Short mmCIF file of C-alpha atoms and ligand atoms in Angstrom, two decimals:
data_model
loop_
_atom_site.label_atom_id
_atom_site.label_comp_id
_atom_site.label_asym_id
_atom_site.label_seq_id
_atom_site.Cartn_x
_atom_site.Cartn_y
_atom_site.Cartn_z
CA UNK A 1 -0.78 22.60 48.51
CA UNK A 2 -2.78 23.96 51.36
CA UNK A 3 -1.43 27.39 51.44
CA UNK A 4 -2.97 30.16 49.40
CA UNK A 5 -0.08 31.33 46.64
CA UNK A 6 0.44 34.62 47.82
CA UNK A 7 2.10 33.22 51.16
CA UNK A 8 4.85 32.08 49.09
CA UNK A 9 5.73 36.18 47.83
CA UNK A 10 6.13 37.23 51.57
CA UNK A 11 9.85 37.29 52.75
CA UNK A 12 10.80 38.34 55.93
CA UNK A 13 13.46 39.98 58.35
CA UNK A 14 16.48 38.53 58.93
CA UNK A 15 17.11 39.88 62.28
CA UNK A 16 14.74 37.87 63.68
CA UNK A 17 16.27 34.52 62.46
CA UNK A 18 19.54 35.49 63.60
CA UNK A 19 18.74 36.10 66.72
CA UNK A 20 17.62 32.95 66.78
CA UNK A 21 20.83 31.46 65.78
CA UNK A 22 22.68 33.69 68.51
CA UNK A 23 20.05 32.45 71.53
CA UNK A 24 20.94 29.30 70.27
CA UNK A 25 24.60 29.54 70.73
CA UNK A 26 24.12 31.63 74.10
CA UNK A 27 22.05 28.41 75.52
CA UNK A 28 24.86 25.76 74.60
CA UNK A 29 27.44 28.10 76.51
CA UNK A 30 28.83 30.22 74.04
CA UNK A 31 29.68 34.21 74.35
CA UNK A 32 28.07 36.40 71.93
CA UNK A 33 27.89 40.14 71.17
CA UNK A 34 24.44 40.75 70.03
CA UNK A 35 24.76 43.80 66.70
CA UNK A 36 22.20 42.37 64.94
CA UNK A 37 18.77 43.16 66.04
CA UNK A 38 17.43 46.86 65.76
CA UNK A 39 16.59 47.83 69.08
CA UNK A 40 17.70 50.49 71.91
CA UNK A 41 19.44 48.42 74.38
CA UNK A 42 18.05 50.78 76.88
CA UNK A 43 15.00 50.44 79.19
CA UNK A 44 11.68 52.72 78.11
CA UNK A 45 12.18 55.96 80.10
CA UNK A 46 10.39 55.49 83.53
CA UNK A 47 7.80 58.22 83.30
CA UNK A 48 6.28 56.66 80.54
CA UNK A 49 6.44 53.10 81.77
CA UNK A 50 4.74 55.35 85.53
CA UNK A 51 1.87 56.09 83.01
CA UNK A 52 1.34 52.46 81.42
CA UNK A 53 0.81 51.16 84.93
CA UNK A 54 -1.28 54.16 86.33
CA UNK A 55 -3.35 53.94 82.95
CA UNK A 56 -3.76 50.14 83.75
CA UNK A 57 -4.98 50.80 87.11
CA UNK A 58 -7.27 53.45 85.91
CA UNK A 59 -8.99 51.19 83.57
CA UNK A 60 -7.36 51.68 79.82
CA UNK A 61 -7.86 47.97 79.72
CA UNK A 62 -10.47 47.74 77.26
CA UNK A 63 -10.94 48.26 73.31
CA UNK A 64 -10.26 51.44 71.74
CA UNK A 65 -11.27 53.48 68.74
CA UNK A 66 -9.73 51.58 65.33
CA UNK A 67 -7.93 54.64 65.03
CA UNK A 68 -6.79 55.52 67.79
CA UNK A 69 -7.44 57.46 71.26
CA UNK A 70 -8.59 61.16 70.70
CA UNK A 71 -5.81 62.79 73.42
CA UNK A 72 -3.46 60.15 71.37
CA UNK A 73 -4.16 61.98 68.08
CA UNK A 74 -3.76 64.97 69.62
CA UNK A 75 -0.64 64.73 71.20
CA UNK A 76 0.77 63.13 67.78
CA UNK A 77 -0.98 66.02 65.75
CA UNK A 78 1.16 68.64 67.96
CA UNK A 79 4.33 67.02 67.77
CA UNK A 80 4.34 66.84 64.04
CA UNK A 81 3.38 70.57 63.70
CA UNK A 82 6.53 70.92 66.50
CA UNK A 83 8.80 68.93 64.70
CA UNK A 84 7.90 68.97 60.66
CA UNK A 85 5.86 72.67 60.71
CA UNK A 86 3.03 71.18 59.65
CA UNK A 87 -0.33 71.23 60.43
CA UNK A 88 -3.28 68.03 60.34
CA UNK A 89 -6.44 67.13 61.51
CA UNK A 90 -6.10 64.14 64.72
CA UNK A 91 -8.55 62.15 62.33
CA UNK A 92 -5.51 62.15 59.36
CA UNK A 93 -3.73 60.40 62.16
CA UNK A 94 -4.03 56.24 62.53
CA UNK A 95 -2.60 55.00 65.61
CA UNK A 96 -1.36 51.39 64.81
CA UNK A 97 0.58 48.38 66.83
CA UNK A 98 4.37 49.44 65.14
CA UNK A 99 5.24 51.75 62.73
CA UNK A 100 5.66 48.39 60.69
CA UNK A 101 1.56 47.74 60.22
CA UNK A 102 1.45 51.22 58.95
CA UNK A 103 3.54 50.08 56.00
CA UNK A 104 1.59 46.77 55.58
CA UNK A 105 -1.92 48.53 55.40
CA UNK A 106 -0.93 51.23 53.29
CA UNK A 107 0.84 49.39 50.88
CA UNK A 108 -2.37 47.20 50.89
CA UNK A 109 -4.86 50.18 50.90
CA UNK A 110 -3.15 52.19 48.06
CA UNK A 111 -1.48 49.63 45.50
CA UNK A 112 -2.98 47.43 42.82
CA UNK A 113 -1.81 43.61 41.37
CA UNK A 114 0.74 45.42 38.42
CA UNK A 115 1.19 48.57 40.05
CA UNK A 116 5.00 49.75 40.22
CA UNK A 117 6.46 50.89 43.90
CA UNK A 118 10.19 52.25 44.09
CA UNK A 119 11.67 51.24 47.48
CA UNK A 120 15.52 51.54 49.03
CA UNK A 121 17.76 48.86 48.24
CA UNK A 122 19.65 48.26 50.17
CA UNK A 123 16.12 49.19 52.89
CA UNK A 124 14.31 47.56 55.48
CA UNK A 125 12.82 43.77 54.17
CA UNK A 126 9.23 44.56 54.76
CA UNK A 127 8.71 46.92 52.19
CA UNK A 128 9.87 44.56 49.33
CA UNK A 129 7.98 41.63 50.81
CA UNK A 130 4.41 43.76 51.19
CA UNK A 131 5.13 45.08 47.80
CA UNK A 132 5.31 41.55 46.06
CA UNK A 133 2.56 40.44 48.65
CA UNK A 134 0.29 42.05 46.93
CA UNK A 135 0.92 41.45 43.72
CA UNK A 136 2.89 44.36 42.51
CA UNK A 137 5.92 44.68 41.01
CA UNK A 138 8.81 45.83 43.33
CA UNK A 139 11.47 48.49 41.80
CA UNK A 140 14.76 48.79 43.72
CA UNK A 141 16.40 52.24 43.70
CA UNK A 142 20.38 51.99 44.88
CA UNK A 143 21.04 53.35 48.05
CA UNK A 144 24.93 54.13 47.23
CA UNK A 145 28.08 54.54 49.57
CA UNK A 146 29.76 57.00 47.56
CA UNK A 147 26.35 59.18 47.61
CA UNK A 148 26.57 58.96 52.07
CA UNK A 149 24.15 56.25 51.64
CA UNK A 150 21.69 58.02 49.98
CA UNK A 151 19.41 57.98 46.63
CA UNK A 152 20.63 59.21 43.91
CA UNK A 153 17.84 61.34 42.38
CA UNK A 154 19.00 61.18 38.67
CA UNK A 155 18.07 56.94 39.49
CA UNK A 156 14.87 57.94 40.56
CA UNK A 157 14.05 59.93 37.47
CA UNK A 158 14.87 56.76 34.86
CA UNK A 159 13.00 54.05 37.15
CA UNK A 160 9.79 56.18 37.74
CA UNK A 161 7.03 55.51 34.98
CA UNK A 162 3.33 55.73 34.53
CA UNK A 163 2.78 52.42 36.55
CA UNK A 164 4.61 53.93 39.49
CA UNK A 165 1.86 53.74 42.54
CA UNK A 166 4.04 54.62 45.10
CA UNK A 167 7.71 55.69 46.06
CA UNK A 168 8.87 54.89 49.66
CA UNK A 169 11.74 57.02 51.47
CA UNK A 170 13.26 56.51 54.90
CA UNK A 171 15.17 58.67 56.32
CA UNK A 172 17.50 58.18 58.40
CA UNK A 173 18.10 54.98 56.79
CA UNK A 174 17.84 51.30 57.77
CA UNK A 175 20.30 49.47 57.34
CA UNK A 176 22.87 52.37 56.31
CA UNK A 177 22.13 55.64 58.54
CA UNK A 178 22.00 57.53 55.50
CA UNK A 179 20.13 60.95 56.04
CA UNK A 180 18.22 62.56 53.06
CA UNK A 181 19.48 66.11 53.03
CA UNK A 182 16.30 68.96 52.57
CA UNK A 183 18.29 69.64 49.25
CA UNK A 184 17.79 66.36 47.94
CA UNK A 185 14.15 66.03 49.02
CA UNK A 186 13.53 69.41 47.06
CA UNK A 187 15.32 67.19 44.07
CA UNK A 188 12.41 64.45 44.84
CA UNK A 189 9.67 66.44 44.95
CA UNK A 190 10.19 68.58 42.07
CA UNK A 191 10.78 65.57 40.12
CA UNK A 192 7.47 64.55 41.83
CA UNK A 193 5.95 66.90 39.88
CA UNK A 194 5.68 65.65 36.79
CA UNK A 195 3.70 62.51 38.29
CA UNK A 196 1.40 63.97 40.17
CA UNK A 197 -0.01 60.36 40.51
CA UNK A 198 2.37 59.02 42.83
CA UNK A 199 2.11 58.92 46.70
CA UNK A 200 5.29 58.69 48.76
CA UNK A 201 5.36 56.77 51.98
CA UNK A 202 7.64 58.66 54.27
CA UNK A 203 9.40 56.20 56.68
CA UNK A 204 10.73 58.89 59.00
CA UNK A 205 10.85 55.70 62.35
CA UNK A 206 14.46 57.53 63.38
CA UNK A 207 13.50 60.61 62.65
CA UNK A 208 15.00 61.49 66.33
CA UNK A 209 17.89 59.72 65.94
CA UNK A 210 19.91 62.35 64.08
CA UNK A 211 23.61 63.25 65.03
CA UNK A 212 23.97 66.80 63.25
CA UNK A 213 21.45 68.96 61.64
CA UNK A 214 17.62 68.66 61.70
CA UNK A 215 15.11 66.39 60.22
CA UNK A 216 13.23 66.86 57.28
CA UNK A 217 10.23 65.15 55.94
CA UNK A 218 9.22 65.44 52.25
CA UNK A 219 5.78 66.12 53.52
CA UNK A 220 6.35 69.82 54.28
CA UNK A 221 7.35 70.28 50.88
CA UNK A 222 5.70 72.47 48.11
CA UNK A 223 2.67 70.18 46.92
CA UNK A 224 3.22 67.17 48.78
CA UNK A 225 1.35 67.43 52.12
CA UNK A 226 -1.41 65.76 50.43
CA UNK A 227 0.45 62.86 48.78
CA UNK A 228 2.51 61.82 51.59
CA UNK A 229 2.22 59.55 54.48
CA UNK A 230 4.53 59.76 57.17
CA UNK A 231 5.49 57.05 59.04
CA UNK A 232 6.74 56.98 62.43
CA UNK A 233 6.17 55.53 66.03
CA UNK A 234 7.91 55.05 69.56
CA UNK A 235 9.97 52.02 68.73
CA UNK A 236 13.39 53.76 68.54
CA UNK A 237 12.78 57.16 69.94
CA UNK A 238 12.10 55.85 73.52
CA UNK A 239 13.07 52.25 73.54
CA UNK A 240 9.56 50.95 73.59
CA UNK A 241 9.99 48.06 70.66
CA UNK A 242 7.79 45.45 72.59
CA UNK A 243 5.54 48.02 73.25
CA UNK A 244 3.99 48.24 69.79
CA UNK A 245 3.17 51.99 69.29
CA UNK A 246 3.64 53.83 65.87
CA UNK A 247 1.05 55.73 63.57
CA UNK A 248 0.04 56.43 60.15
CA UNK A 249 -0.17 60.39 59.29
CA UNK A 250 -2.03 60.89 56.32
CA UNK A 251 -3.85 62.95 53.81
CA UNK A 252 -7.68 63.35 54.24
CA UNK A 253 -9.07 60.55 52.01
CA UNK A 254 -6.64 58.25 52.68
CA UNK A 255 -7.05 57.73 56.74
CA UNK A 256 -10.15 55.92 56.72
CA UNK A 257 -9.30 53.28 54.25
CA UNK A 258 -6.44 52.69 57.14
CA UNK A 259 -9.17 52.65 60.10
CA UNK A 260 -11.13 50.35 58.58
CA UNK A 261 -7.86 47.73 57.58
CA UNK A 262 -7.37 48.23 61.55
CA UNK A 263 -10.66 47.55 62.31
CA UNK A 264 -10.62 44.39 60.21
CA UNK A 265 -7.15 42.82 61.52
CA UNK A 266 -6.29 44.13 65.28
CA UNK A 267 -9.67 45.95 66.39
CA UNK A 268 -7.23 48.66 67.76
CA UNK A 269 -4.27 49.24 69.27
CA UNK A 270 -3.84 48.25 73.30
CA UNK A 271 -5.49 51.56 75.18
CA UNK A 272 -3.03 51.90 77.80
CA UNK A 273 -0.05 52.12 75.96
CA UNK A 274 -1.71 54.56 73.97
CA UNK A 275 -2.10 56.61 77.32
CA UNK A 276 1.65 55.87 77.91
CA UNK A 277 3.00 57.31 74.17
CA UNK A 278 0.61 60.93 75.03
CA UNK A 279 3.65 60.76 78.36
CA UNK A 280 6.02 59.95 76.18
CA UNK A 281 5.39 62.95 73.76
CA UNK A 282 4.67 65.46 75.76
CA UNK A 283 6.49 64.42 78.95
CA UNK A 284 10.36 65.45 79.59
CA UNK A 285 12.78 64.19 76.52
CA UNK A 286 15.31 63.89 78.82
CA UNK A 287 16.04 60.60 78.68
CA UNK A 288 15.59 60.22 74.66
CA UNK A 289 18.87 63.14 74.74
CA UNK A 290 20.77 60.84 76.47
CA UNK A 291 20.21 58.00 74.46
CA UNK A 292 20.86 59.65 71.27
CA UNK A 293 24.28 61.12 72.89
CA UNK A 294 25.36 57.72 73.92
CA UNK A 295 24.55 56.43 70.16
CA UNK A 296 26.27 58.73 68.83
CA UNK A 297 29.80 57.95 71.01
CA UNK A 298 29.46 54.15 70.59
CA UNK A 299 29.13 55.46 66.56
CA UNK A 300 31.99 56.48 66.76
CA UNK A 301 33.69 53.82 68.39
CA UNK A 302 32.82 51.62 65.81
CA UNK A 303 33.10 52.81 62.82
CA UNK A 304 36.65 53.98 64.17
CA UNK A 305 37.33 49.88 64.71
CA UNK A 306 36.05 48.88 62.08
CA UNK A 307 38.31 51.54 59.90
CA UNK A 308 41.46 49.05 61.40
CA UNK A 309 40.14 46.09 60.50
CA UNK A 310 41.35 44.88 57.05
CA UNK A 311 39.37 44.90 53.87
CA UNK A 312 37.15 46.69 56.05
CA UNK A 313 36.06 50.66 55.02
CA UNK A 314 33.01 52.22 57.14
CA UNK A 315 31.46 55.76 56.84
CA UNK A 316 30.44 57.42 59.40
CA UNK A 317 26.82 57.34 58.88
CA UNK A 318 24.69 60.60 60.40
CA UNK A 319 21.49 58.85 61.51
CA UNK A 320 19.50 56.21 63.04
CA UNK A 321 22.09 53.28 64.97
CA UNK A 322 23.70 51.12 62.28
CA UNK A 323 26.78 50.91 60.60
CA UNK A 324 27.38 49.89 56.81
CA UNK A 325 31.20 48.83 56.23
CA UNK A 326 32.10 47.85 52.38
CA UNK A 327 33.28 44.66 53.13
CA UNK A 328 34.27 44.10 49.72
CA UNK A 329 37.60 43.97 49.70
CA UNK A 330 37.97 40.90 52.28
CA UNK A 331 36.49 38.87 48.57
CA UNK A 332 34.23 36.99 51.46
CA UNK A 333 30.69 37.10 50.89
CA UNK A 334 28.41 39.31 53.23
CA UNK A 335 26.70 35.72 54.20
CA UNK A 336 29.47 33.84 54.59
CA UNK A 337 30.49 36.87 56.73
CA UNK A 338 28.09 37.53 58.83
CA UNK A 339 27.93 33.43 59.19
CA UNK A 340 31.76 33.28 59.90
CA UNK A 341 31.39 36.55 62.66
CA UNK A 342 28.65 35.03 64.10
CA UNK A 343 30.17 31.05 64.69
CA UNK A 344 33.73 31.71 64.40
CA UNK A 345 34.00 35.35 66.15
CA UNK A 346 30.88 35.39 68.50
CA UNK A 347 29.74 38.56 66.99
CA UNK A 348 25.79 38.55 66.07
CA UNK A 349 25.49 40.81 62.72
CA UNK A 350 23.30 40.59 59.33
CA UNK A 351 24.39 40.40 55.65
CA UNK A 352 23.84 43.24 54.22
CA UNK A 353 22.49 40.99 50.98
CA UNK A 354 19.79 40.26 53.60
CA UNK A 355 18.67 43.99 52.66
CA UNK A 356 18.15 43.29 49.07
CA UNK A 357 20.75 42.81 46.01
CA UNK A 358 22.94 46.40 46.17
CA UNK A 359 23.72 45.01 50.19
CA UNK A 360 25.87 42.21 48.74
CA UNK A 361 29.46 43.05 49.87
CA UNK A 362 28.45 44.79 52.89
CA UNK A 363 27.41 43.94 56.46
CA UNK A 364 25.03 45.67 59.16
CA UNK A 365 26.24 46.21 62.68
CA UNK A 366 23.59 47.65 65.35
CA UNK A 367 25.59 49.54 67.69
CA UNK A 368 22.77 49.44 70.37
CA UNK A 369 24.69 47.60 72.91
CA UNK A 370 27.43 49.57 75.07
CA UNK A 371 30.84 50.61 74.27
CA UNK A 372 31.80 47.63 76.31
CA UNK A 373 30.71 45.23 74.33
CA UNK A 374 31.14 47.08 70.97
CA UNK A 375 34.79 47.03 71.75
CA UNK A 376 34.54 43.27 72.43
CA UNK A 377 33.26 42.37 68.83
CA UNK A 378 35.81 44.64 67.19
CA UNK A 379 38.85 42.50 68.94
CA UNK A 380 37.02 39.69 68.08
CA UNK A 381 36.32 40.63 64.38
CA UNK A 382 40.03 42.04 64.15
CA UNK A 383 41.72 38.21 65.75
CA UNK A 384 39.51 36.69 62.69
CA UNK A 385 40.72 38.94 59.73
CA UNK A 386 44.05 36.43 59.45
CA UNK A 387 41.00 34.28 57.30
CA UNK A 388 40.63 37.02 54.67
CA UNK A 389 43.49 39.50 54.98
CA UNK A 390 46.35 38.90 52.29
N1 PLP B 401 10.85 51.24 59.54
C1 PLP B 401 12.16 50.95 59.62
C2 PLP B 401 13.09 51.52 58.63
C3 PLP B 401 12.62 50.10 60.62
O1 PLP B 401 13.92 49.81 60.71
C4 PLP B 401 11.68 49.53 61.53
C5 PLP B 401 12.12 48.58 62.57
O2 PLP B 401 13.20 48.07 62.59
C6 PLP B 401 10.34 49.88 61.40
C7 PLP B 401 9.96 50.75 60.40
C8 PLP B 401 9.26 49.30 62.26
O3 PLP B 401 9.35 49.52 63.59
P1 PLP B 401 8.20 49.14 64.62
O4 PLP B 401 7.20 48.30 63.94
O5 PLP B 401 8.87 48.46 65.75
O6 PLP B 401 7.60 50.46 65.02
#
């Protein structure tokens, strides 16, 4: 075998390959709704995208600190004391291609071969497939329905041990929209306090994407500014996936471990989009408003279909742009689901087993794609449910 073994330990996200499957079917002719890929539908807000090309022009065309730009930093430093209350030096913040590199070099800069992690299951694929990456051993904590897609802390407390290295949290959630109230973060970091070992990564990429109430990060808690990294970037806040823009912000010792895993893989991060996310940031929100308003009607939509549909229950998640429905009921498996939507129904969605073992027996919808076409997929869905209804 050529490949060295730890290749074999990395999985992957599914979105990808099913998007792959519904280009496929687009290019012999067929009609598809595309809810399966993670994306705003809509176009980066043009005052940003006016500042890539003016920063172009003006030169940001060359390499760039490993860490990021200073002005970057600074901009990012202010709107986490804006939005979290909390205050850091711009060299605590790494400025990385994606928020998802921040979870690949951290994971790799803080956890040892037989070190435990705790990550959401069902949660975003990366984290598991980093964890067993390198080398240590991944612990699933249930992300359950009947607790609005959240943690249930009284888990947490039996799975956490001596070994545990690391526990990751996102909120709002990928793949069920769950939002971690600031009660149940008090839970987690009181608990927290009787390991004072263990670092949480703070996935907080939809931390704008938030229908009622406000946004709270664990890292403003009592005690653990210093042993949390958030996680965020510019992916889903202002449409700019294929821009590759999201940062690491971290406690004092830990940033330059990150700087230097930048410096050693990507060099840095491309300078003028950098210029274009201190727009974005400090610019008019405007546009990010209207996004989140739209999301939040074509939520509705949705999960209001997908209510009528039989075997079918969805809640109404609060956060970020997916939906969750228990598809248990239909006794059809979330792949053969989300196989049968896709080539029977035209509708492009993901299993939800695809998000670990406690997804099996639900599916994912992304509702960013417009009412239009949401309302297309649930006719289509609803003409197929003869096949499992009784
Ligand atoms: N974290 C979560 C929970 C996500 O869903 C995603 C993307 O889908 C990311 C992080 C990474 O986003 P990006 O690398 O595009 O910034």
């Amino acid at each position: 075998m050529r490949l060295a073994n730890r290749v074999s330990r990395l999985g992957q996200e599914t979105a990808f390959e099913v998007l792959a499957k519904a280009k496929k079917l687009e290019a012999e002719g067929k009609k598809i709704v595309h809810l399966e890929i993670g994306e705003p539908d809509f176009d980066t807000p043009r005052n940003i995208r006016e500042a890539a090309k003016k920063a172009i022009d003006k030169g940001w065309t060359h390499y760039g600190p490993s860490g990021g730009l200073p002005q970057l930093k600074e901009a990012i430093v202010s709107y986490i004391e804006r939005t979290r209350h909390l205050k850091y030096d711009p060299d605590q913040v790494v400025v990385m291609p994606g928020g998802k590199p921040v979870m690949y070099f951290l994971i790799h800069a803080l956890v040892n071969e037989g070190d435990e992690v705790i990550y959401p299951n069902p949660g975003f694929p990366i984290y598991e497939s980093v964890i067993n990456f390198v080398g240590a051993k991944p612990v699933p904590i249930q992300i359950k329905e009947e607790k609005e897609f959240n943690l249930d802390v009284s888990d947490l407390e039996k799975l956490l041990s001596p070994k545990t290295k690391l526990l990751i949290l996102n909120s709002p959630q990928n793949p069920c929209g769950g939002v971690l109230s600031l009660k149940e973060l008090e839970k987690i970091a009181d608990l927290l306090k009787k390991y004072p070992d263990v670092m949480v990564m703070s996935d907080e990429i939809y931390s704008e994407i938030l229908y009622e109430g406000k946004h709270h990060s664990i890292a403003a808690l009592d005690g653990m500014k210093d042993r949390t990294i958030i996680l965020d970037g510019y992916s889903k806040t202002f449409a700019m996936t294929g821009w590759r823009l999201g940062y690491a912000v971290c406690p004092k010792d830990i940033a330059p471990s990150m700087v230097k895993l930048m410096n050693n893989s990507v060099s840095c991060t491309a300078s003028f989009t950098q210029i274009a996310g201190i727009e974005a940031l400090n610019g008019p929100w405007d546009d990010v408003k209207k996004m989140v308003a739209e999301f939040k009607t074509r939520r509705d939509v949705i999960v209001e279909g997908l209510n009528k549909i039989p075997g079918f229950t969805c809640r109404k998640p609060n956060g970020a742009f997916y939906v969750f429905p228990n598809i248990k009921k239909t006794g059809v498996s979330s792949k053969d689901m989300a196989d049968m939507l896709l080539y029977e129904g035209g509708v492009a969605c993901l299993s939800g087993a695809s998000f670990g073992a406690f997804g099996e027996g639900y599916i994912r919808f992304s509702y960013a794609n417009s009412v239009e076409n949401i309302k297309i997929a649930l006719d289509s869905i609803k003409k197929l449910s003869h096949k499992w209804a009784k």
